[in-house]
Short mmCIF file of C-alpha atoms in Angstrom, two decimals:
data_model
loop_
_atom_site.label_atom_id
_atom_site.label_comp_id
_atom_site.label_asym_id
_atom_site.label_seq_id
_atom_site.Cartn_x
_atom_site.Cartn_y
_atom_site.Cartn_z
CA UNK Z 1 163.32 39.37 180.08
CA UNK Z 2 167.04 38.83 179.58
CA UNK Z 3 168.98 36.81 182.16
CA UNK Z 4 171.89 38.21 184.07
CA UNK Z 5 175.40 36.96 183.34
CA UNK Z 6 175.89 33.52 185.00
CA UNK Z 7 179.22 32.59 183.30
CA UNK Z 8 182.38 34.71 183.09
CA UNK Z 9 183.74 35.34 179.70
CA UNK Z 10 187.14 33.81 178.88
CA UNK Z 11 189.82 36.50 178.76
CA UNK Z 12 190.61 37.87 175.31
CA UNK Z 13 193.93 35.96 175.31
CA UNK Z 14 192.05 32.69 175.52
CA UNK Z 15 188.96 33.56 173.46
CA UNK Z 16 190.31 32.38 170.15
CA UNK Z 17 190.80 34.43 166.94
CA UNK Z 18 190.09 38.10 166.94
CA UNK Z 19 187.63 39.06 164.20
CA UNK Z 20 186.60 42.32 162.78
CA UNK Z 21 183.06 43.29 161.84
CA UNK Z 22 182.02 45.80 159.17
CA UNK Z 23 182.69 48.59 161.68
CA UNK Z 24 186.22 47.44 161.91
CA UNK Z 25 186.18 47.09 165.75
CA UNK Z 26 187.95 44.03 167.07
CA UNK Z 27 186.10 41.65 169.37
CA UNK Z 28 187.00 38.20 170.79
CA UNK Z 29 185.51 35.12 169.16
CA UNK Z 30 182.19 34.01 170.70
CA UNK Z 31 182.14 31.13 173.22
CA UNK Z 32 179.37 29.17 174.94
CA UNK Z 33 178.72 26.86 177.93
CA UNK Z 34 176.07 24.31 178.59
CA UNK Z 35 176.58 24.44 182.51
CA UNK Z 36 173.37 24.99 184.49
CA UNK Z 37 171.13 24.91 181.39
CA UNK Z 38 172.40 28.33 180.39
CA UNK Z 39 174.13 29.10 177.12
CA UNK Z 40 176.41 31.86 176.18
CA UNK Z 41 174.65 34.18 173.78
CA UNK Z 42 176.86 35.46 170.98
CA UNK Z 43 177.03 39.20 170.43
CA UNK Z 44 175.24 38.87 167.13
CA UNK Z 45 172.26 37.17 168.88
CA UNK Z 46 172.18 39.66 171.73
CA UNK Z 47 171.99 42.56 169.37
CA UNK Z 48 169.27 40.78 167.36
CA UNK Z 49 167.09 40.12 170.41
CA UNK Z 50 167.79 43.44 172.09
CA UNK Z 51 169.29 41.79 175.18
CA UNK Z 52 172.81 43.15 174.88
CA UNK Z 53 173.12 43.33 178.71
CA UNK Z 54 173.34 39.58 179.11
CA UNK Z 55 175.41 37.09 177.22
CA UNK Z 56 173.45 34.02 178.45
CA UNK Z 57 170.17 32.37 177.56
CA UNK Z 58 167.78 29.93 179.35
CA UNK Z 59 164.45 28.31 178.67
CA UNK Z 60 162.77 31.04 180.73
CA UNK Z 61 164.38 33.84 178.79
CA UNK Z 62 162.18 36.01 176.68
CA UNK Z 63 164.99 36.44 174.28
CA UNK Z 64 164.68 33.98 171.37
CA UNK Z 65 166.69 30.77 171.40
CA UNK Z 66 170.03 31.24 169.56
CA UNK Z 67 170.18 29.52 166.27
CA UNK Z 68 172.37 26.51 165.64
CA UNK Z 69 174.83 28.69 163.76
CA UNK Z 70 174.98 31.00 166.79
CA UNK Z 71 175.53 28.25 169.41
CA UNK Z 72 178.61 26.43 168.03
CA UNK Z 73 180.04 23.01 168.73
CA UNK Z 74 181.87 22.89 172.02
CA UNK Z 75 185.66 22.65 172.39
CA UNK Z 76 187.64 21.23 175.38
CA UNK Z 77 186.97 23.20 178.65
CA UNK Z 78 189.56 25.34 180.38
CA UNK Z 79 189.42 26.41 184.00
CA UNK Z 80 188.79 30.12 184.32
CA UNK Z 81 191.12 31.86 186.79
CA UNK Z 82 189.87 32.68 190.18
CA UNK Z 83 186.48 30.92 190.34
CA UNK Z 84 187.01 27.25 189.23
CA UNK Z 85 184.07 27.58 186.82
CA UNK Z 86 184.40 25.31 183.75
CA UNK Z 87 183.89 26.91 180.40
CA UNK Z 88 184.08 25.50 176.93
CA UNK Z 89 185.90 27.24 174.20
CA UNK Z 90 183.77 27.13 170.95
CA UNK Z 91 184.45 27.33 167.23
CA UNK Z 92 182.81 30.70 166.68
CA UNK Z 93 180.27 31.41 164.04
CA UNK Z 94 182.30 34.34 162.85
CA UNK Z 95 185.29 32.05 162.44
CA UNK Z 96 183.28 29.74 160.31
CA UNK Z 97 182.10 32.71 158.28
CA UNK Z 98 185.68 33.85 157.99
CA UNK Z 99 186.84 30.43 156.78
CA UNK Z 100 184.00 30.37 154.19
CA UNK Z 101 184.72 33.91 153.10
CA UNK Z 102 188.39 33.15 152.81
CA UNK Z 103 187.71 30.06 150.69
CA UNK Z 104 185.37 32.08 148.44
CA UNK Z 105 187.97 34.84 148.20
CA UNK Z 106 190.64 32.38 147.23
CA UNK Z 107 188.30 30.80 144.62
CA UNK Z 108 187.56 34.20 143.17
CA UNK Z 109 191.24 35.04 143.08
CA UNK Z 110 191.91 31.80 141.26
CA UNK Z 111 189.15 32.46 138.80
CA UNK Z 112 190.37 35.99 138.24
CA UNK Z 113 193.88 34.67 137.72
CA UNK Z 114 192.67 32.07 135.26
CA UNK Z 115 190.60 34.74 133.51
CA UNK Z 116 193.64 37.02 133.27
CA UNK Z 117 195.70 34.18 131.77
CA UNK Z 118 192.92 33.34 129.34
CA UNK Z 119 192.32 37.01 128.43
CA UNK Z 120 191.61 37.43 124.74
CA UNK Z 121 194.28 39.24 122.80
CA UNK Z 122 193.87 40.41 119.20
CA UNK Z 123 197.25 40.78 117.65
CA UNK Z 124 196.06 41.80 114.21
CA UNK Z 125 192.67 42.53 112.65
CA UNK Z 126 191.97 43.96 109.21
CA UNK Z 127 188.55 44.47 107.69
CA UNK Z 128 189.35 47.41 105.30
CA UNK Z 129 186.72 49.64 106.75
CA UNK Z 130 188.50 52.98 106.15
CA UNK Z 131 188.74 53.14 102.37
CA UNK Z 132 192.16 53.63 100.79
CA UNK Z 133 193.83 54.10 104.24
CA UNK Z 134 194.75 50.39 103.98
CA UNK Z 135 197.67 51.44 101.68
CA UNK Z 136 199.32 53.05 104.72
CA UNK Z 137 199.32 49.74 106.65
CA UNK Z 138 200.15 47.34 103.80
CA UNK Z 139 203.51 47.36 102.08
CA UNK Z 140 204.14 46.20 98.51
CA UNK Z 141 207.37 44.30 97.99
CA UNK Z 142 209.94 45.79 95.58
CA UNK Z 143 211.93 42.56 95.29
CA UNK Z 144 210.55 42.34 91.71
CA UNK Z 145 209.21 45.11 89.56
CA UNK Z 146 206.37 43.17 87.97
CA UNK Z 147 204.37 42.12 91.10
CA UNK Z 148 200.61 42.17 90.59
CA UNK Z 149 198.51 44.96 92.12
CA UNK Z 150 195.79 44.56 94.71
CA UNK Z 151 192.71 46.81 94.64
CA UNK Z 152 190.08 47.44 97.25
CA UNK Z 153 186.63 46.18 96.23
CA UNK Z 154 183.69 44.05 97.29
CA UNK Z 155 183.68 42.38 93.82
CA UNK Z 156 180.95 41.63 91.39
CA UNK Z 157 178.60 40.28 94.05
CA UNK Z 158 178.57 40.66 97.78
CA UNK Z 159 176.38 40.57 100.91
CA UNK Z 160 177.25 44.09 101.99
CA UNK Z 161 178.84 46.67 99.66
CA UNK Z 162 181.03 48.10 102.42
CA UNK Z 163 181.63 45.25 104.85
CA UNK Z 164 182.64 42.86 102.09
CA UNK Z 165 185.36 45.09 100.72
CA UNK Z 166 188.67 43.40 100.64
CA UNK Z 167 191.98 43.09 98.67
CA UNK Z 168 191.48 41.69 95.14
CA UNK Z 169 194.16 40.52 92.81
CA UNK Z 170 193.68 42.48 89.68
CA UNK Z 171 196.21 41.22 87.04
CA UNK Z 172 196.40 37.84 85.40
CA UNK Z 173 199.48 35.55 85.43
CA UNK Z 174 201.31 37.54 88.11
CA UNK Z 175 203.11 36.99 91.46
CA UNK Z 176 201.79 39.04 94.29
CA UNK Z 177 203.73 40.21 97.40
CA UNK Z 178 202.01 42.34 100.00
CA UNK Z 179 202.36 42.39 103.78
CA UNK Z 180 201.31 44.18 106.94
CA UNK Z 181 203.16 44.55 110.19
CA UNK Z 182 201.87 44.26 113.78
CA UNK Z 183 203.37 44.23 117.27
CA UNK Z 184 205.78 41.36 117.66
CA UNK Z 185 204.55 38.51 119.94
CA UNK Z 186 205.22 34.88 120.82
CA UNK Z 187 202.54 32.24 121.04
CA UNK Z 188 204.36 30.41 123.85
CA UNK Z 189 201.91 28.94 126.33
CA UNK Z 190 198.76 30.03 124.52
CA UNK Z 191 196.76 29.21 121.39
CA UNK Z 192 197.52 30.83 118.09
CA UNK Z 193 194.51 31.43 115.86
CA UNK Z 194 194.78 32.61 112.24
CA UNK Z 195 191.63 33.44 110.36
CA UNK Z 196 190.63 35.13 107.04
CA UNK Z 197 188.13 34.89 104.23
CA UNK Z 198 188.80 34.09 100.60
CA UNK Z 199 186.51 34.56 97.61
CA UNK Z 200 187.47 33.19 94.13
CA UNK Z 201 184.72 35.05 92.30
CA UNK Z 202 186.65 34.63 89.03
CA UNK Z 203 186.15 30.82 89.06
CA UNK Z 204 189.82 30.29 89.60
CA UNK Z 205 191.64 27.63 87.56
CA UNK Z 206 195.17 28.02 89.05
CA UNK Z 207 196.26 30.22 91.85
CA UNK Z 208 196.95 30.53 95.59
CA UNK Z 209 194.55 31.81 98.25
CA UNK Z 210 196.76 31.37 101.29
CA UNK Z 211 198.56 33.71 103.78
CA UNK Z 212 201.90 33.54 105.49
CA UNK Z 213 202.97 34.57 108.98
CA UNK Z 214 206.50 35.91 109.23
CA UNK Z 215 208.88 36.72 112.10
CA UNK Z 216 209.15 40.40 112.88
CA UNK Z 217 212.58 40.78 111.28
CA UNK Z 218 211.14 40.39 107.77
CA UNK Z 219 212.08 43.17 105.39
CA UNK Z 220 208.69 43.90 103.93
CA UNK Z 221 209.99 45.73 100.86
CA UNK Z 222 212.14 42.68 100.02
CA UNK Z 223 209.56 39.95 100.75
CA UNK Z 224 209.50 37.24 98.16
CA UNK Z 225 208.80 33.53 97.60
CA UNK Z 226 211.95 32.36 99.40
CA UNK Z 227 211.51 34.62 102.47
CA UNK Z 228 211.57 32.61 105.66
CA UNK Z 229 208.17 32.35 107.23
CA UNK Z 230 206.67 30.70 110.31
CA UNK Z 231 203.31 29.39 108.97
CA UNK Z 232 201.68 29.17 105.59
CA UNK Z 233 197.92 28.53 105.66
CA UNK Z 234 195.07 28.65 103.21
CA UNK Z 235 193.55 27.21 99.99
CA UNK Z 236 195.53 26.44 96.81
CA UNK Z 237 193.94 25.46 93.52
CA UNK Z 238 195.52 24.44 90.24
CA UNK Z 239 193.48 22.32 87.83
CA UNK Z 240 191.33 19.38 88.90
CA UNK Z 241 194.20 17.68 90.71
CA UNK Z 242 195.12 20.41 93.28
CA UNK Z 243 192.33 21.62 95.49
CA UNK Z 244 193.82 21.60 98.97
CA UNK Z 245 194.29 23.60 102.14
CA UNK Z 246 197.95 24.14 102.87
CA UNK Z 247 199.11 23.96 106.51
CA UNK Z 248 202.88 24.43 106.44
CA UNK Z 249 205.05 25.00 109.57
CA UNK Z 250 208.66 26.10 109.54
CA UNK Z 251 210.42 23.97 112.15
CA UNK Z 252 214.10 24.39 112.77
CA UNK Z 253 214.64 26.07 109.42
CA UNK Z 254 212.72 23.53 107.33
CA UNK Z 255 209.21 23.84 105.92
CA UNK Z 256 207.00 20.88 106.72
CA UNK Z 257 203.75 20.05 104.88
CA UNK Z 258 200.90 18.28 106.52
CA UNK Z 259 200.64 14.57 105.79
CA UNK Z 260 196.90 14.79 105.29
CA UNK Z 261 194.85 15.99 102.37
CA UNK Z 262 192.41 18.78 103.42
CA UNK Z 263 190.18 19.77 100.44
CA UNK Z 264 189.43 23.40 100.03
CA UNK Z 265 186.24 25.12 98.65
CA UNK Z 266 186.45 25.66 94.91
CA UNK Z 267 183.25 27.62 94.19
CA UNK Z 268 182.93 31.42 93.67
CA UNK Z 269 181.61 32.35 97.16
CA UNK Z 270 183.41 33.78 100.22
CA UNK Z 271 184.70 31.15 102.63
CA UNK Z 272 186.12 31.51 106.16
CA UNK Z 273 189.43 29.64 106.87
CA UNK Z 274 190.59 29.18 110.44
CA UNK Z 275 193.81 27.52 111.84
CA UNK Z 276 194.13 26.90 115.55
CA UNK Z 277 197.47 25.83 117.06
CA UNK Z 278 197.39 24.93 120.69
CA UNK Z 279 200.21 24.87 123.28
CA UNK Z 280 199.70 21.12 123.84
CA UNK Z 281 200.87 20.54 120.23
CA UNK Z 282 197.37 19.92 118.85
CA UNK Z 283 195.78 21.76 115.93
CA UNK Z 284 192.42 22.29 114.29
CA UNK Z 285 191.47 23.47 110.82
CA UNK Z 286 188.00 24.95 110.26
CA UNK Z 287 186.23 26.06 107.08
CA UNK Z 288 183.21 28.20 107.47
CA UNK Z 289 183.42 27.76 111.25
CA UNK Z 290 183.17 23.97 110.92
CA UNK Z 291 186.00 21.63 111.86
CA UNK Z 292 187.40 19.78 108.81
CA UNK Z 293 190.60 18.36 110.36
CA UNK Z 294 192.38 18.17 113.68
CA UNK Z 295 195.05 16.07 115.36
CA UNK Z 296 198.59 16.21 116.80
CA UNK Z 297 201.45 18.20 115.29
CA UNK Z 298 203.87 15.36 115.85
CA UNK Z 299 201.64 12.75 114.27
CA UNK Z 300 200.51 14.71 111.18
CA UNK Z 301 203.84 16.41 110.23
CA UNK Z 302 207.37 14.95 109.94
CA UNK Z 303 208.94 17.36 112.41
CA UNK Z 304 210.75 14.68 114.36
CA UNK Z 305 212.40 11.37 113.55
CA UNK Z 306 210.16 8.37 114.17
CA UNK Z 307 209.92 7.22 117.76
CA UNK Z 308 210.64 3.61 116.80
CA UNK Z 309 212.87 2.17 114.14
CA UNK Z 310 213.55 -1.39 113.00
CA UNK Z 311 216.17 -3.09 115.01
CA UNK Z 312 219.23 -3.18 112.74
CA UNK Z 313 220.55 -6.14 114.68
CA UNK Z 314 217.43 -8.25 114.19
CA UNK Z 315 217.31 -10.70 111.29
CA UNK Z 316 214.73 -13.13 110.09
CA UNK Z 317 215.71 -16.62 111.27
CA UNK Z 318 216.85 -18.87 108.51
CA UNK Z 319 214.37 -21.56 109.51
CA UNK Z 320 211.45 -19.14 109.65
CA UNK Z 321 208.78 -20.40 107.28
CA UNK Z 322 206.28 -17.69 106.33
CA UNK Z 323 204.64 -19.67 103.56
CA UNK Z 324 201.01 -20.14 104.57
CA UNK Z 325 200.42 -22.60 101.65
CA UNK Z 326 202.80 -25.04 100.02
CA UNK Z 327 202.64 -27.45 97.08
CA UNK Z 328 201.24 -30.87 98.03
CA UNK Z 329 204.22 -33.23 97.84
CA UNK Z 330 201.92 -36.16 97.26
CA UNK Z 331 200.15 -34.63 94.22
CA UNK Z 332 201.38 -36.09 90.97
CA UNK Z 333 201.00 -34.85 87.43
CA UNK Z 334 198.69 -37.02 85.23
CA UNK Z 335 200.48 -38.95 82.57
CA UNK Z 336 198.20 -37.51 79.77
CA UNK Z 337 198.59 -33.90 81.01
CA UNK Z 338 201.20 -32.62 78.59
CA UNK Z 339 199.61 -31.60 75.37
CA UNK Z 340 200.90 -29.03 72.83
CA UNK Z 341 199.19 -25.62 73.03
CA UNK Z 342 198.71 -25.47 69.21
CA UNK Z 343 198.14 -28.25 66.70
CA UNK Z 344 197.75 -28.38 62.91
CA UNK Z 345 194.22 -27.72 61.79
CA UNK Z 346 192.81 -31.22 61.01
CA UNK Z 347 190.18 -29.71 58.71
CA UNK Z 348 192.59 -27.71 56.58
CA UNK Z 349 193.08 -28.95 52.96
CA UNK Z 350 195.88 -28.23 50.71
CA UNK Z 351 194.71 -25.81 47.96
CA UNK Z 352 194.27 -27.30 44.50
CA UNK Z 353 196.49 -24.68 42.91
CA UNK Z 354 199.32 -25.23 45.40
CA UNK Z 355 202.58 -25.90 43.61
CA UNK Z 356 205.15 -27.53 45.92
CA UNK Z 357 207.98 -26.55 43.56
CA UNK Z 358 206.86 -23.00 43.40
CA UNK Z 359 205.30 -22.48 46.79
CA UNK Z 360 207.28 -24.90 48.93
CA UNK Z 361 205.96 -27.75 51.06
CA UNK Z 362 202.46 -27.07 52.15
CA UNK Z 363 201.76 -26.99 55.94
CA UNK Z 364 198.34 -26.81 57.44
CA UNK Z 365 197.69 -23.70 59.67
CA UNK Z 366 197.91 -24.13 63.40
CA UNK Z 367 194.90 -23.94 65.68
CA UNK Z 368 194.47 -23.98 69.51
CA UNK Z 369 194.60 -27.47 70.91
CA UNK Z 370 191.31 -28.13 72.70
CA UNK Z 371 193.09 -30.74 74.83
CA UNK Z 372 195.74 -28.29 76.08
CA UNK Z 373 195.59 -27.80 79.89
CA UNK Z 374 198.42 -25.44 80.46
CA UNK Z 375 201.34 -25.74 82.85
CA UNK Z 376 200.71 -28.33 85.52
CA UNK Z 377 200.99 -27.21 89.13
CA UNK Z 378 200.46 -29.34 92.18
CA UNK Z 379 197.56 -28.32 94.37
CA UNK Z 380 198.38 -26.41 97.51
CA UNK Z 381 197.84 -27.43 101.04
CA UNK Z 382 198.30 -25.66 104.46
CA UNK Z 383 201.97 -25.52 105.44
CA UNK Z 384 202.45 -27.37 108.70
CA UNK Z 385 205.63 -25.47 109.42
CA UNK Z 386 204.02 -22.02 108.83
CA UNK Z 387 205.03 -19.59 111.62
CA UNK Z 388 203.18 -16.56 110.32
CA UNK Z 389 204.55 -13.40 108.77
CA UNK Z 390 207.86 -12.34 110.28
CA UNK Z 391 207.63 -8.90 111.78
CA UNK Z 392 210.85 -6.95 112.12
CA UNK Z 393 211.18 -6.03 115.77
CA UNK Z 394 211.48 -2.31 116.58
CA UNK Z 395 213.57 -0.41 119.07
CA UNK Z 396 213.54 3.16 120.44
CA UNK Z 397 215.09 5.47 117.92
CA UNK Z 398 218.21 6.95 119.50
CA UNK Z 399 217.82 9.97 117.25
CA UNK Z 400 214.34 10.80 118.52
CA UNK Z 401 213.95 13.49 121.11
CA UNK Z 402 210.49 14.66 122.16
CA UNK Z 403 209.64 18.34 121.73
CA UNK Z 404 206.77 19.82 123.64
CA UNK Z 405 207.25 23.16 121.91
CA UNK Z 406 206.82 22.31 118.29
CA UNK Z 407 203.89 24.77 118.21
CA UNK Z 408 205.92 27.71 119.51
CA UNK Z 409 207.27 30.70 117.59
CA UNK Z 410 209.32 33.25 119.49
CA UNK Z 411 208.57 36.02 116.98
CA UNK Z 412 205.43 36.65 114.98
CA UNK Z 413 205.13 40.12 113.57
CA UNK Z 414 204.08 40.25 109.87
CA UNK Z 415 201.24 38.80 107.80
CA UNK Z 416 201.74 38.47 104.06
CA UNK Z 417 200.18 37.56 100.78
CA UNK Z 418 202.92 35.84 98.72
CA UNK Z 419 201.30 33.95 95.86
CA UNK Z 420 200.85 33.30 92.17
CA UNK Z 421 197.62 33.56 90.16
CA UNK Z 422 196.98 32.66 86.59
CA UNK Z 423 193.47 34.20 86.61
CA UNK Z 424 193.16 37.17 88.95
CA UNK Z 425 190.06 38.20 90.91
CA UNK Z 426 190.50 36.63 94.36
CA UNK Z 427 189.32 38.80 97.30
CA UNK Z 428 190.98 38.54 100.75
CA UNK Z 429 189.22 39.97 103.77
CA UNK Z 430 188.50 39.66 107.55
CA UNK Z 431 192.08 38.97 108.67
CA UNK Z 432 192.40 38.03 112.37
CA UNK Z 433 195.26 36.84 114.51
CA UNK Z 434 194.33 36.18 118.14
CA UNK Z 435 194.89 33.70 121.01
CA UNK Z 436 191.19 33.06 121.54
CA UNK Z 437 189.45 30.41 119.33
CA UNK Z 438 186.00 31.41 120.74
CA UNK Z 439 186.61 35.05 119.80
CA UNK Z 440 187.65 33.99 116.27
CA UNK Z 441 184.47 31.98 115.89
CA UNK Z 442 182.37 34.97 117.08
CA UNK Z 443 184.22 37.31 114.69
CA UNK Z 444 183.68 34.86 111.86
CA UNK Z 445 180.00 34.70 112.57
CA UNK Z 446 179.77 38.50 112.94
CA UNK Z 447 181.53 39.13 109.57
CA UNK Z 448 181.36 36.33 107.04
CA UNK Z 449 178.40 34.77 108.80
CA UNK Z 450 176.25 37.86 108.45
CA UNK Z 451 176.86 38.51 104.73
CA UNK Z 452 177.27 35.04 103.19
CA UNK Z 453 173.52 34.47 102.59
CA UNK Z 454 173.00 37.90 101.02
CA UNK Z 455 176.12 37.32 98.88
CA UNK Z 456 174.79 34.01 97.59
CA UNK Z 457 171.39 35.61 96.99
CA UNK Z 458 173.00 38.42 94.92
CA UNK Z 459 175.05 35.96 92.95
CA UNK Z 460 172.05 33.80 92.21
CA UNK Z 461 170.12 36.93 91.22
CA UNK Z 462 172.83 37.89 88.79
CA UNK Z 463 172.88 34.35 87.40
CA UNK Z 464 169.12 34.52 86.88
CA UNK Z 465 169.37 37.84 85.15
CA UNK Z 466 172.14 36.50 82.94
CA UNK Z 467 170.03 33.43 82.18
CA UNK Z 468 167.15 35.60 81.14
CA UNK Z 469 169.40 37.78 79.09
CA UNK Z 470 170.82 34.75 77.31
CA UNK Z 471 167.27 33.50 76.63
CA UNK Z 472 166.31 36.90 75.22
CA UNK Z 473 169.40 36.99 73.11
CA UNK Z 474 168.78 33.48 71.90
CA UNK Z 475 165.19 34.32 71.11
CA UNK Z 476 166.37 37.50 69.34
CA UNK Z 477 168.83 35.46 67.33
CA UNK Z 478 166.15 32.91 66.47
CA UNK Z 479 163.69 35.67 65.46
CA UNK Z 480 166.34 37.34 63.39
CA UNK Z 481 167.20 34.07 61.75
CA UNK Z 482 163.52 33.43 61.06
CA UNK Z 483 163.15 36.87 59.57
CA UNK Z 484 166.18 36.25 57.35
CA UNK Z 485 164.76 32.97 56.33
CA UNK Z 486 161.42 34.52 55.58
CA UNK Z 487 163.13 37.30 53.61
CA UNK Z 488 165.12 34.69 51.63
CA UNK Z 489 161.98 32.77 50.97
CA UNK Z 490 160.22 35.95 49.77
CA UNK Z 491 163.17 36.79 47.63
CA UNK Z 492 163.14 33.34 46.11
CA UNK Z 493 159.42 33.67 45.60
CA UNK Z 494 159.87 36.99 43.88
CA UNK Z 495 162.61 35.59 41.75
CA UNK Z 496 160.39 32.67 40.76
CA UNK Z 497 157.56 35.14 39.97
CA UNK Z 498 159.91 37.19 37.85
CA UNK Z 499 161.11 34.11 36.09
CA UNK Z 500 157.54 33.08 35.47
CA UNK Z 501 156.73 36.50 34.11
CA UNK Z 502 159.75 36.50 31.89
CA UNK Z 503 158.82 33.07 30.69
CA UNK Z 504 155.26 34.22 29.95
CA UNK Z 505 156.54 37.23 28.16
CA UNK Z 506 158.86 35.09 26.14
CA UNK Z 507 156.07 32.75 25.19
CA UNK Z 508 153.83 35.66 24.22
CA UNK Z 509 156.64 37.09 22.16
CA UNK Z 510 157.20 33.75 20.44
CA UNK Z 511 153.48 33.55 19.74
CA UNK Z 512 153.51 37.04 18.30
CA UNK Z 513 156.54 36.21 16.17
CA UNK Z 514 154.86 33.06 14.96
CA UNK Z 515 151.75 35.03 14.10
CA UNK Z 516 153.86 37.59 12.30
CA UNK Z 517 155.52 34.79 10.39
CA UNK Z 518 152.26 33.29 9.53
CA UNK Z 519 151.00 36.63 8.34
CA UNK Z 520 154.02 37.12 6.23
CA UNK Z 521 153.73 33.72 4.64
CA UNK Z 522 150.11 34.38 3.94
CA UNK Z 523 150.82 37.74 2.33
CA UNK Z 524 153.53 36.20 0.14
CA UNK Z 525 151.11 33.50 -1.01
CA UNK Z 526 148.59 36.09 -1.87
CA UNK Z 527 151.17 38.07 -3.79
CA UNK Z 528 152.22 34.98 -5.63
#
């Protein structure tokens, strides 16, 4: 059975924080006392054991012992008014729960805030999935009248006839100028990711495969090679000497090329190019979703003056000896060292027919002197006064000022293809501009990644068919040549047979004529 109340509750004003349960009703925080072997039973426990009439518990109580969470650590006692009974204020279980819930809530809020800040944003995406509607989104420049034309096609080989459709350059030896606009944005405080695919199915010999990002104030119909851009990124090929990935940033009105050489792909298949620019001034270049280069913008481009310069006031001391070796002052040249490099040939003889009056005085030819030792030089010894190589001391460059926002562009609003191609046929596809590198990788795997193997298989199948066709054509040519040879041999044989027949006929005719002549002679003899 439940025990009757033996301790008086502390008035609400002293009971600690007021909590609210799921019902919303306010109740004072629970307290307990260890006086007299009884303990204050929290409301939650009384409800659980069905003893809501009594807030206390003892060993004789049929009500279950409160749990350790229900009987909380004691706090300093306070005299209750009117009875002099000591009670202890406690840290209530609900208060602990409240603290825990509050901490969890704050954590969830922080996570939600971080998630909101890191929310993926796609600023531009183009996969040419709606046929010729792309012409309403992309603008041809009219700066020149002879720009090359782009056509929508998956090319001669592909992994998917529809998904692999992209913009293909279609005219040789032309400049191309085409662009698309999107909502203006700044990459301040967030990553900037540029991604697209390029396929040089024409086996390109010289031409660009890069894109440019422009500020939103670009006049698309007047876009040309000198139009100011923010970033230029992508492959460029021209002969065996130029096969590189351009990463060019416009910084304070000047275009800066990367100081590293990033080799691009030069085969005929589709390849995925990705540039990631981070707000901590770092970058990463990926080809086919694999990192090929990374680093710091300040280190790999000449955006800023050098941090250190040689001290203009410092000069190498006059007595500084940086000769590690010196001639041995005690070494002397041997007396028999000096010999002429060439000497008269001792075996040469004056020709017997040599005429001094006619030919001049005879001189034997010169030959290399076997005793010649060359110029004498004293041997070298370690320089006792050697101080090492003098290094010019450096000082902080007064013209250097750090810039934590090299990466930042206040306005990005146009993507463009501004390039030159000698041999056309390059296909551009799967354009993506976002602030999420992980999303870009997923998109790359979902587009290029899903069709690349089938594309290669189709290309290899075509090459196999072409190989078989060439073999058949070669065989046909060989067979035709053999037939011609056999016909020629047959003709020669026929000609020889005809000649033989003619020869036989001639011989027979001669024999007949001889017989006729003999008959005539015999007849004449008979007549005589």
